[in-house]
PDB file of C-alpha atoms in Angstrom:
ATOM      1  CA  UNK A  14     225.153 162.379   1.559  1.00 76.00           C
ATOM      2  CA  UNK A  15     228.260 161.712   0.211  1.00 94.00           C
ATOM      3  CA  UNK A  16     230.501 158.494  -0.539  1.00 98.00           C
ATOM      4  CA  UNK A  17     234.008 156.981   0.428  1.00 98.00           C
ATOM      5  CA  UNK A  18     235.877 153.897  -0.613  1.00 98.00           C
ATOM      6  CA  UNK A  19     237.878 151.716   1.416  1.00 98.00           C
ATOM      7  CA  UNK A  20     240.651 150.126  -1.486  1.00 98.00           C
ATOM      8  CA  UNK A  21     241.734 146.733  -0.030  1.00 98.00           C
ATOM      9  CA  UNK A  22     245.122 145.998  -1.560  1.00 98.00           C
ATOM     10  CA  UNK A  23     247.498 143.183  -2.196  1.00 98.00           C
ATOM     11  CA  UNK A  24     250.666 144.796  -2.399  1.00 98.00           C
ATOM     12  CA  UNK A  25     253.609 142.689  -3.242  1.00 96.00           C
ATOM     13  CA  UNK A  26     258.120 143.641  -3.493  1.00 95.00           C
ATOM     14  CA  UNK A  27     257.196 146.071  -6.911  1.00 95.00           C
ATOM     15  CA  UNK A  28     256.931 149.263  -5.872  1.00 97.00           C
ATOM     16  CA  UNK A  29     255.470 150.275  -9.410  1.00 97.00           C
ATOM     17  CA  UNK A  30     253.306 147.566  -9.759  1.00 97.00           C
ATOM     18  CA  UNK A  31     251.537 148.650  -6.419  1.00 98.00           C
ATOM     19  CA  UNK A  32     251.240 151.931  -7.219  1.00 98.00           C
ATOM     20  CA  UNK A  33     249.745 151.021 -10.658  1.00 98.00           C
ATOM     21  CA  UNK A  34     247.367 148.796  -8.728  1.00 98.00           C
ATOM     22  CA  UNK A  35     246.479 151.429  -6.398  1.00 98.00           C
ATOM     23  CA  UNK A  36     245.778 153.866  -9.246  1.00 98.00           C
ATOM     24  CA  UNK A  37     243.350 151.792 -11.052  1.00 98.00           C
ATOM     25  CA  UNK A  38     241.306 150.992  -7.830  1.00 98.00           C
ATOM     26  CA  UNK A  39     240.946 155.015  -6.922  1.00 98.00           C
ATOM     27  CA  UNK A  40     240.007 155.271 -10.260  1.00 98.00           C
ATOM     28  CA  UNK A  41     237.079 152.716 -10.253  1.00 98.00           C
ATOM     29  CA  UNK A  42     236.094 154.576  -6.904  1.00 98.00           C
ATOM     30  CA  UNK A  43     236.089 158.491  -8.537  1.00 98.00           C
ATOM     31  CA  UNK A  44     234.344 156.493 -11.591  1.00 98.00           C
ATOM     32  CA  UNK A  45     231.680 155.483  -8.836  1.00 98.00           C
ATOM     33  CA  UNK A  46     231.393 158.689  -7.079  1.00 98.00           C
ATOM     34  CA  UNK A  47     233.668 158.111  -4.010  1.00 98.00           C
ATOM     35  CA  UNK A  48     234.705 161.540  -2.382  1.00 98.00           C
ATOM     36  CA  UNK A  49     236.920 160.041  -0.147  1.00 98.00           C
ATOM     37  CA  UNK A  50     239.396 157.263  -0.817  1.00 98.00           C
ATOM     38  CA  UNK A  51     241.396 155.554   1.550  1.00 99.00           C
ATOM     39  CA  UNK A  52     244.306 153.025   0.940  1.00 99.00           C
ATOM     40  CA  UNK A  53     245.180 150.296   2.931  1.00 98.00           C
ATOM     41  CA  UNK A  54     248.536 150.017   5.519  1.00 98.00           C
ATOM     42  CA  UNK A  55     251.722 149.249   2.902  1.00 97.00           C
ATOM     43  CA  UNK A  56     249.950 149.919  -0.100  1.00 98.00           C
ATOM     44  CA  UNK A  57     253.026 150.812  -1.633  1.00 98.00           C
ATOM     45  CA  UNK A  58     254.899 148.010  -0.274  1.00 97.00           C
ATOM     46  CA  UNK A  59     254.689 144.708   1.497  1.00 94.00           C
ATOM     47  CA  UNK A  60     256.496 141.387   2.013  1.00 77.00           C
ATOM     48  CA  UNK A  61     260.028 142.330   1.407  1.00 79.00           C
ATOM     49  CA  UNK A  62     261.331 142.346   5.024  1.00 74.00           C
ATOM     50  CA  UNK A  63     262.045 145.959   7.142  1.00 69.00           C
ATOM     51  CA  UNK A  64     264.777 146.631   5.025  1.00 73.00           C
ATOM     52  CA  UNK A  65     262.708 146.656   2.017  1.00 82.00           C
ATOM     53  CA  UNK A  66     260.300 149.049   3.836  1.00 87.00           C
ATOM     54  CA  UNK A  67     263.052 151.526   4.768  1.00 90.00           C
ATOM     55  CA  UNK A  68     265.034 151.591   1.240  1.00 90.00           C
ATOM     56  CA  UNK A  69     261.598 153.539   0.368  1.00 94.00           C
ATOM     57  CA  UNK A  70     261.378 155.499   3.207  1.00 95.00           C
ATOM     58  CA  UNK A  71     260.803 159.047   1.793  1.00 96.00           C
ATOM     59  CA  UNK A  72     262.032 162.737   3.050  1.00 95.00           C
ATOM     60  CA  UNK A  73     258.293 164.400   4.442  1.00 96.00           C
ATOM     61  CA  UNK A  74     257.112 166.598   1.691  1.00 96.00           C
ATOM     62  CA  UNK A  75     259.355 164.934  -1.271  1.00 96.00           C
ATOM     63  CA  UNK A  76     259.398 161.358  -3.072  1.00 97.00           C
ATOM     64  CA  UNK A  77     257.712 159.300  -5.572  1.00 98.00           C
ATOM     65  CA  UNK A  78     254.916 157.664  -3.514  1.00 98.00           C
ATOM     66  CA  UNK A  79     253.873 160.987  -2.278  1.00 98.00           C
ATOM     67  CA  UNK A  80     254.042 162.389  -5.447  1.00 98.00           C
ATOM     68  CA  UNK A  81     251.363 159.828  -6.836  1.00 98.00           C
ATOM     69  CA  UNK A  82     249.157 160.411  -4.368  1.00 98.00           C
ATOM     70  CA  UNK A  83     248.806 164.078  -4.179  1.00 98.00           C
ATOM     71  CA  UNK A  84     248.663 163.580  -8.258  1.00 98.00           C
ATOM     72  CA  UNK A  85     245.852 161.159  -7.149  1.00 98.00           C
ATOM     73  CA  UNK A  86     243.915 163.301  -5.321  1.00 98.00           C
ATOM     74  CA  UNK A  87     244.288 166.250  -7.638  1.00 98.00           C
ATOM     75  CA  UNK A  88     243.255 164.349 -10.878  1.00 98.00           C
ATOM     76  CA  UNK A  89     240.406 162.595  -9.624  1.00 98.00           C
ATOM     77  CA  UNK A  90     239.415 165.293  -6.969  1.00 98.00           C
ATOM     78  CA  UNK A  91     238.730 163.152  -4.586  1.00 98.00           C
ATOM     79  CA  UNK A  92     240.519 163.426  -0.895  1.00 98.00           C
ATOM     80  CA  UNK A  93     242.729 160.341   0.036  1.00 98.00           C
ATOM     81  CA  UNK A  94     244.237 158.797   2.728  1.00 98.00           C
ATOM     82  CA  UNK A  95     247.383 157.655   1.716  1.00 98.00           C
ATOM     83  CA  UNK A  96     247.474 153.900   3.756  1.00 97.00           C
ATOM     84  CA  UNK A  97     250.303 154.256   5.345  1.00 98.00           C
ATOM     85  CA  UNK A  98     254.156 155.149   4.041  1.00 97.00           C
ATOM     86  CA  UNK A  99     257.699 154.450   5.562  1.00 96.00           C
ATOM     87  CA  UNK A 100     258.800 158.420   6.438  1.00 97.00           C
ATOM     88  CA  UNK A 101     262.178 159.155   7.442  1.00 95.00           C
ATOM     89  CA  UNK A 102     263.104 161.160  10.788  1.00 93.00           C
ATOM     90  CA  UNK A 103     264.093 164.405  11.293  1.00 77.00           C
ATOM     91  CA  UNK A 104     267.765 162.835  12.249  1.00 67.00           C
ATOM     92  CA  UNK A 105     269.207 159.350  11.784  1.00 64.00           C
ATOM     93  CA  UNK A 106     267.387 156.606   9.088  1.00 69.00           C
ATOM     94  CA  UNK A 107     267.698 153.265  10.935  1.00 87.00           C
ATOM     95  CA  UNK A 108     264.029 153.655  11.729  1.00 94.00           C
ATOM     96  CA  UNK A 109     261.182 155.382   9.279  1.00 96.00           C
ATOM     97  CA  UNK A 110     257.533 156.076  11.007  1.00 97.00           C
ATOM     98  CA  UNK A 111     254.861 154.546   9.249  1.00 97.00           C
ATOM     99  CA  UNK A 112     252.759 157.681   8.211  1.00 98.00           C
ATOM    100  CA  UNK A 113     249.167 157.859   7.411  1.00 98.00           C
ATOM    101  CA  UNK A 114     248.735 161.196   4.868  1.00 98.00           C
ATOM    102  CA  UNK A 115     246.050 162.815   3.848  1.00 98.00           C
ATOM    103  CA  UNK A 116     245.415 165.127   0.546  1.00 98.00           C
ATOM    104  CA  UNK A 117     242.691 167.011  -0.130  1.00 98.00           C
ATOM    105  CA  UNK A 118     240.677 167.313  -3.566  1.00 98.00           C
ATOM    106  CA  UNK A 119     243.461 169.800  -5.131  1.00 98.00           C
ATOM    107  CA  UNK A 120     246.416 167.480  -4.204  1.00 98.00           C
ATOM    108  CA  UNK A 121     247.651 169.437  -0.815  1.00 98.00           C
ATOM    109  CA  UNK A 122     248.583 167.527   1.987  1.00 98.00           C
ATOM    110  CA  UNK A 123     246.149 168.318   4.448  1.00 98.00           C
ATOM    111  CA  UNK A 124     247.188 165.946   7.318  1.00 98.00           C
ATOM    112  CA  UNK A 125     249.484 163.635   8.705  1.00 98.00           C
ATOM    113  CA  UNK A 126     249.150 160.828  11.511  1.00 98.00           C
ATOM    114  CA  UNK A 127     251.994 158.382  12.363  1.00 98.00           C
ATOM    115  CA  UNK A 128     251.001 155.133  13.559  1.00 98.00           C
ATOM    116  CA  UNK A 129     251.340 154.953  17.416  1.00 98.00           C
ATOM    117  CA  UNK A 130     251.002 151.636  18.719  1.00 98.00           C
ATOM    118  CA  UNK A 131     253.433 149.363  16.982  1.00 97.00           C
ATOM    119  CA  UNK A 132     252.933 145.467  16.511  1.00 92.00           C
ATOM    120  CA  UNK A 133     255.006 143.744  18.673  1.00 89.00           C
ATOM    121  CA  UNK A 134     253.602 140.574  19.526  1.00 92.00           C
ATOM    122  CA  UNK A 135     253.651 136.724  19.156  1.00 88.00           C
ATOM    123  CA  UNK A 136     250.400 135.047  18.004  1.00 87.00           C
ATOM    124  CA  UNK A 137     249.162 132.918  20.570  1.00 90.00           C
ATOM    125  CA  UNK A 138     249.000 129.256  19.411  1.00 84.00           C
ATOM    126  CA  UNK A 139     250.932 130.392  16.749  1.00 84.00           C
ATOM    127  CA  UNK A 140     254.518 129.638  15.758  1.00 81.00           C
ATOM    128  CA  UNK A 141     254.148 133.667  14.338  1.00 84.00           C
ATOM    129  CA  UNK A 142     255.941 137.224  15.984  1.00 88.00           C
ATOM    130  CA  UNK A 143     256.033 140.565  14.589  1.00 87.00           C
ATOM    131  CA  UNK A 144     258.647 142.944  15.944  1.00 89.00           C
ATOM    132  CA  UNK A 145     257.671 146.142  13.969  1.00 93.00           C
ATOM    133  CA  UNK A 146     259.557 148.745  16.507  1.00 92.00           C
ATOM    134  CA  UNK A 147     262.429 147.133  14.805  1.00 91.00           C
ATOM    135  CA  UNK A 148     262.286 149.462  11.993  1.00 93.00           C
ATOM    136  CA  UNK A 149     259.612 151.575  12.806  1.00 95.00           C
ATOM    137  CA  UNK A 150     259.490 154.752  14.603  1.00 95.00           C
ATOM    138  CA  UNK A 151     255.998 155.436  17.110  1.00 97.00           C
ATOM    139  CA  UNK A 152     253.699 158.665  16.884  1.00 97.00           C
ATOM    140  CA  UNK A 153     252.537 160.532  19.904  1.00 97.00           C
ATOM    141  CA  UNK A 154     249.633 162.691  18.142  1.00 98.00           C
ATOM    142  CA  UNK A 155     245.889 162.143  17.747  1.00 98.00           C
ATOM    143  CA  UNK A 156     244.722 163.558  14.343  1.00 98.00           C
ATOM    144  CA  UNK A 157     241.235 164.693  13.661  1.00 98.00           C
ATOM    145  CA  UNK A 158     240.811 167.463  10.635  1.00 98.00           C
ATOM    146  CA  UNK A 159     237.996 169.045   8.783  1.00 98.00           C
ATOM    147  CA  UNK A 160     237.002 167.638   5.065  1.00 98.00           C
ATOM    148  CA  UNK A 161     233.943 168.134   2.924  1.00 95.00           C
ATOM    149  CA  UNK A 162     232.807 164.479   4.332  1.00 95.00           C
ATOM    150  CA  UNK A 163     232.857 165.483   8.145  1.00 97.00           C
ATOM    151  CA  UNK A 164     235.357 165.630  10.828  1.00 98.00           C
ATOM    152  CA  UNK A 165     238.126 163.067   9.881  1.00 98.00           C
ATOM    153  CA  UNK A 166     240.153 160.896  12.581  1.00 98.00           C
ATOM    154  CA  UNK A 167     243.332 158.958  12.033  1.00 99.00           C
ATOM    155  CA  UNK A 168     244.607 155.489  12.930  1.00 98.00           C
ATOM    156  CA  UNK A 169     246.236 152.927  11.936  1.00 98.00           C
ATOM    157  CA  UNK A 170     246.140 148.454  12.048  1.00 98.00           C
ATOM    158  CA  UNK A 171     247.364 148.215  15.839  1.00 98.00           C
ATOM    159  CA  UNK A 172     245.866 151.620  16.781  1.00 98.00           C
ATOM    160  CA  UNK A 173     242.518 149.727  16.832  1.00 98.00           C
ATOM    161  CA  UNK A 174     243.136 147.547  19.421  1.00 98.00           C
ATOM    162  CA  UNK A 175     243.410 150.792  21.981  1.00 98.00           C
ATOM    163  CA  UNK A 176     239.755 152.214  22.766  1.00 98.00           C
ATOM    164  CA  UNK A 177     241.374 155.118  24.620  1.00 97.00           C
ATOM    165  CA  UNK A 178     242.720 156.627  21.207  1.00 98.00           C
ATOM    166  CA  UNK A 179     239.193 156.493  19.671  1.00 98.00           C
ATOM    167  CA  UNK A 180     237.480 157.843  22.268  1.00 96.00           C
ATOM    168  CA  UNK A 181     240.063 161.268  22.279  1.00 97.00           C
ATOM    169  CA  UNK A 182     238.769 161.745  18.716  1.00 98.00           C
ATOM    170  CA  UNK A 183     235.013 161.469  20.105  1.00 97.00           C
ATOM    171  CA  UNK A 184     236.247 164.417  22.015  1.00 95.00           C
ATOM    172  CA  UNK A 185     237.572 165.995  19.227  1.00 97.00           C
ATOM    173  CA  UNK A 186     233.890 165.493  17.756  1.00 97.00           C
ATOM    174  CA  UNK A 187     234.730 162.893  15.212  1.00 98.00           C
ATOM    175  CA  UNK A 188     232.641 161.572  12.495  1.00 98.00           C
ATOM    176  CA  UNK A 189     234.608 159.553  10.403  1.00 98.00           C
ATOM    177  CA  UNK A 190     237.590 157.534  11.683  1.00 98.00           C
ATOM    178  CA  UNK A 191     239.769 156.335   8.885  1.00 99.00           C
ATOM    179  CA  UNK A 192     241.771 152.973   9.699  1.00 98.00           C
ATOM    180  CA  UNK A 193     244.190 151.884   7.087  1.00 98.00           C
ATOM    181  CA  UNK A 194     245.183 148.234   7.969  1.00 98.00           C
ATOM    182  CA  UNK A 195     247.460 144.887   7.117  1.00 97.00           C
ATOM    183  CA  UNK A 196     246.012 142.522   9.920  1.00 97.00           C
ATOM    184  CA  UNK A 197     247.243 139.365   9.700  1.00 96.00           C
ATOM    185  CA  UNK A 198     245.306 136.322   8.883  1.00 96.00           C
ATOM    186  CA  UNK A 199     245.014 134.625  12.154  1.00 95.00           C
ATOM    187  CA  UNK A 200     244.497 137.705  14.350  1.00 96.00           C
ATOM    188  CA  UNK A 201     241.631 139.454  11.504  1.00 97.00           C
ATOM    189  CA  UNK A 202     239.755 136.190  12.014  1.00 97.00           C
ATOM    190  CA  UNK A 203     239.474 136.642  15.691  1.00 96.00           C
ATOM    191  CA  UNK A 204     239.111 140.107  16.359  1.00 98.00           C
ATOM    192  CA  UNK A 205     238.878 142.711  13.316  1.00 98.00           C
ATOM    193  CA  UNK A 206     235.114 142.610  12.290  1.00 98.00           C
ATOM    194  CA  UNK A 207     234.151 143.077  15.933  1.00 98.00           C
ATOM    195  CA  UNK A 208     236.724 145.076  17.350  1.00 98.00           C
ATOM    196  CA  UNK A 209     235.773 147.789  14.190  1.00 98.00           C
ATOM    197  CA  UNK A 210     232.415 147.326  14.747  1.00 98.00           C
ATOM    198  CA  UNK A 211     232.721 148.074  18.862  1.00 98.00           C
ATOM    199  CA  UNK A 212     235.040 151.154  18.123  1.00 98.00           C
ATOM    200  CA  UNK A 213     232.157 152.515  16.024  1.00 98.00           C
ATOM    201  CA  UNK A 214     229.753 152.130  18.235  1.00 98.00           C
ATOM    202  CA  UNK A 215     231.515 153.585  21.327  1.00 97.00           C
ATOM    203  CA  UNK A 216     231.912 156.940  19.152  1.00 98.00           C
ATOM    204  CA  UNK A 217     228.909 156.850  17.511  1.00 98.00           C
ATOM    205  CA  UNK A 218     231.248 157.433  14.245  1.00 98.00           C
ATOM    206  CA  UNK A 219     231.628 155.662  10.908  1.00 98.00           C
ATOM    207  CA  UNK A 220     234.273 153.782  10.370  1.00 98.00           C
ATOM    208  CA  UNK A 221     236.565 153.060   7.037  1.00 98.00           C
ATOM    209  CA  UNK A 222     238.665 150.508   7.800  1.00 99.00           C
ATOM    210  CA  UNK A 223     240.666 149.276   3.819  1.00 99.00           C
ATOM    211  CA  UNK A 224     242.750 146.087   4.649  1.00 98.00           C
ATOM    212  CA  UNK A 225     245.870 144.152   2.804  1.00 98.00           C
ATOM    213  CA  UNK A 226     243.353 140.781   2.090  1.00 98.00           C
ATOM    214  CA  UNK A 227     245.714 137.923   0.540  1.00 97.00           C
ATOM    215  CA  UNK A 228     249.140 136.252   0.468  1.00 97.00           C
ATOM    216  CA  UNK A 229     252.310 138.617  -0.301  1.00 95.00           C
ATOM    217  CA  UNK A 230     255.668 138.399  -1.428  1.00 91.00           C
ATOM    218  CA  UNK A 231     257.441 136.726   1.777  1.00 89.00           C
ATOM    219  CA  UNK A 232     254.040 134.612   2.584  1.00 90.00           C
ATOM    220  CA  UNK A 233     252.656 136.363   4.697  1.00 91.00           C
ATOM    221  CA  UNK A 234     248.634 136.191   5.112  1.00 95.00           C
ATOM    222  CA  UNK A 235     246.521 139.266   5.438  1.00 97.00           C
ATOM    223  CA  UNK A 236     242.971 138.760   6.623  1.00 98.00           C
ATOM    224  CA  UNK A 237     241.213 141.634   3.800  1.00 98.00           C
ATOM    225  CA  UNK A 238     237.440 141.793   5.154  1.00 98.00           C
ATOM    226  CA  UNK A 239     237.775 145.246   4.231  1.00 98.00           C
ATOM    227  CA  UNK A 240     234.918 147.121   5.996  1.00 98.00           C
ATOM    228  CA  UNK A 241     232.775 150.091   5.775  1.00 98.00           C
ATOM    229  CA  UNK A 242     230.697 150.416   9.666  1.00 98.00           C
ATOM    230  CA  UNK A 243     228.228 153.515  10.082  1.00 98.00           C
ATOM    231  CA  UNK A 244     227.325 154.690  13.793  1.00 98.00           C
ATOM    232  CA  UNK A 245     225.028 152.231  14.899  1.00 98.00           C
ATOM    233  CA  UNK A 246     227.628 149.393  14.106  1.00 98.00           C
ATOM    234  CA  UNK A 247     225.766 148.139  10.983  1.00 98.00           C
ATOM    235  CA  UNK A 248     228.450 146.821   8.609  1.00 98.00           C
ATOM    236  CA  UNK A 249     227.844 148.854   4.927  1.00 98.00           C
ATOM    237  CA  UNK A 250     229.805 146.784   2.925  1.00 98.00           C
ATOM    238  CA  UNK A 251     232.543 144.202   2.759  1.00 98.00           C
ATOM    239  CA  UNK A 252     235.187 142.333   0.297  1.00 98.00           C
ATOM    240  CA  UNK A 253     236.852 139.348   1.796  1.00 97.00           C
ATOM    241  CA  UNK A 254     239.729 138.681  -0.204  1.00 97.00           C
ATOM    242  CA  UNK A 255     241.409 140.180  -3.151  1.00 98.00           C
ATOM    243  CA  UNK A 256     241.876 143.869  -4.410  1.00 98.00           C
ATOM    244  CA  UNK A 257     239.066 145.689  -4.766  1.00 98.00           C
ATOM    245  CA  UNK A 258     237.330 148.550  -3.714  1.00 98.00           C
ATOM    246  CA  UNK A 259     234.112 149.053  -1.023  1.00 98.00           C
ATOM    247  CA  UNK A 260     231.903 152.055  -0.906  1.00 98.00           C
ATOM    248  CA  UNK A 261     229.261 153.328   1.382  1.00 98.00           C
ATOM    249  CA  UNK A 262     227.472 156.393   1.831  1.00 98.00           C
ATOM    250  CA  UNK A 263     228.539 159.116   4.507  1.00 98.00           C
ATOM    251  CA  UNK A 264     225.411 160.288   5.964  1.00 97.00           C
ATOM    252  CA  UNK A 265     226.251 162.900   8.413  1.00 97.00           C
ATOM    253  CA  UNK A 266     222.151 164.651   9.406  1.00 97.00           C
ATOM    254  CA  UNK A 267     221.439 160.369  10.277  1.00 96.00           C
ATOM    255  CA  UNK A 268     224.984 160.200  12.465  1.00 96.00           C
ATOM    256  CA  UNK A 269     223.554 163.630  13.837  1.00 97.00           C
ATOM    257  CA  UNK A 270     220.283 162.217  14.250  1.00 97.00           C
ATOM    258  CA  UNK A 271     221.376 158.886  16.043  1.00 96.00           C
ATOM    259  CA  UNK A 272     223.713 160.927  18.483  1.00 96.00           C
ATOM    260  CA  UNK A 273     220.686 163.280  19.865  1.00 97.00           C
ATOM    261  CA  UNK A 274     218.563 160.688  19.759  1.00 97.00           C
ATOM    262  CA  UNK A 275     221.042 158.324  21.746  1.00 96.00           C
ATOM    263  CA  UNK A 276     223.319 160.340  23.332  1.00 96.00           C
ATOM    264  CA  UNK A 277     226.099 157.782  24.798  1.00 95.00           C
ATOM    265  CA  UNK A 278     229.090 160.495  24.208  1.00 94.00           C
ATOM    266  CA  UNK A 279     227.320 162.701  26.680  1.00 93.00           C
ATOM    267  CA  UNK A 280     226.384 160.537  29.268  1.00 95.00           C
ATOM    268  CA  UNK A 281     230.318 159.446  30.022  1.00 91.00           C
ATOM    269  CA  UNK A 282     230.979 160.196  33.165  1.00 89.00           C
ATOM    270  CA  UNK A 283     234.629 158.734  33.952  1.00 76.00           C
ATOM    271  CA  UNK A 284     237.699 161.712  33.875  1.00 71.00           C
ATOM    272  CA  UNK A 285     239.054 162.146  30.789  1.00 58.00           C
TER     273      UNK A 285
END
């Protein structure tokens, strides 16, 4: 068995000051014996507006925020999943996609997912609307690699919300889905706890799901609940508010176990 850490954040308009903050929580979780680390959506950033997000926005392969983390993930030798950061296009920089990275324990990128469903909604009952295609850019790919903890899947806030995504990993023989997250207040209260819990379930997967959990720079409220699930839907641990950092063992011969013993992946019958 091994151990991850889902860092719920509070990032604020100081890029520094996250990253400092970020540091210091993968460092209580290497102290503790996390192997895997994963950082909430905007770790780096939050609460400045989408021209705050995309004045960051980095070249792929080059710029400070990936710099820290792949010096993250090699000093601590740990693998991380690096939230998510504003990545510029191949051509044009009006719009950045928000990518989810991940290093491995010698600092290499080993993967990268962008975020495909984008949060374009208004809160109902709400005087509250997000418009994120605004500045950001949507994926098309379904990421699931290889690490030392299992087979790793990608996704990001929104991406939860859309069953058919999870269930492609499951295909892809999944064990660990990874789901970086700044839910907002109003919609984490009604639907995160049970919407992570059901997309464990369905896969018969583990799920670490690190979320923004406070009030940032432009007042926005972020639910937190940050949440480690294991295959059976059994919630491992939990912080409500605040940063901080929740661990959980990875216990891959029990997810094995639970899967031959109950095997719901194999009894789907509906076309793919």
């Amino acid at each position: 068995m091994t151990w991850a850490a889902a860092i719920q954040m509070v990032s604020g308009a100081d890029l520094q000051a996250n990253l400092d903050q970020a540091a210091a929580l993968i460092e209580e979780a290497a102290a503790a014996g996390a192997r895997l680390v994963v950082l909430p959506e905007n770790f780096a950033l939050m609460g400045v507006g989408d021209n705050g997000k995309l004045a960051i926005a980095e070249e792929s392969g080059s710029g400070p925020i990936q710099a820290f983390l792949s010096g993250q993930a090699k000093r601590h030798q740990l693998w991380i999943v690096g939230g998510t950061i504003p990545l510029k296009p191949t051509a044009g920089a009006d719009r950045a996609y928000a990518s989810s990275l991940v290093y491995d324990d010698q600092g290499r990128q080993a993967a990268r997912f962008d975020k495909i469903h984008l949060f374009d909604v208004h809160i109902p009952g709400r005087d509250e609307s997000y418009a994120e295609s605004a500045s950001t850019l949507a994926g098309d790919q379904v990421v699931v690699l290889d690490t030392p903890l299992g087979r790793l899947g990608l996704a990001v806030c929104y991406d939860l919300r859309f069953p058919e995504l999870f269930r492609h990993m499951a295909q892809q023989a999944v064990d660990i889905i990874a789901l970086p997250s700044a839910f907002t207040a109003a919609t984490g209260r009604a639907h995160w706890e049970v919407l992570l819990r059901a997309r464990a379930i369905e896969n018969l997967c583990y799920v670490v799901a690190p979320n923004q959990g406070g009030t940032h720079a432009d007042g926005r409220e972020t639910w937190g609940d940050s949440l480690i699930v294991d295959p059976w839907g059994e919630v491992l641990g939990r912080l409500a508010q605040g940063p901080g950092v929740v661990m959980a063992e990875i216990d891959l011969e029990r997810q094995r176990e639970t899967r031959i013993r109950f095997p719901a992946l194999q009894h789907r019958r509906l076309p793919s």
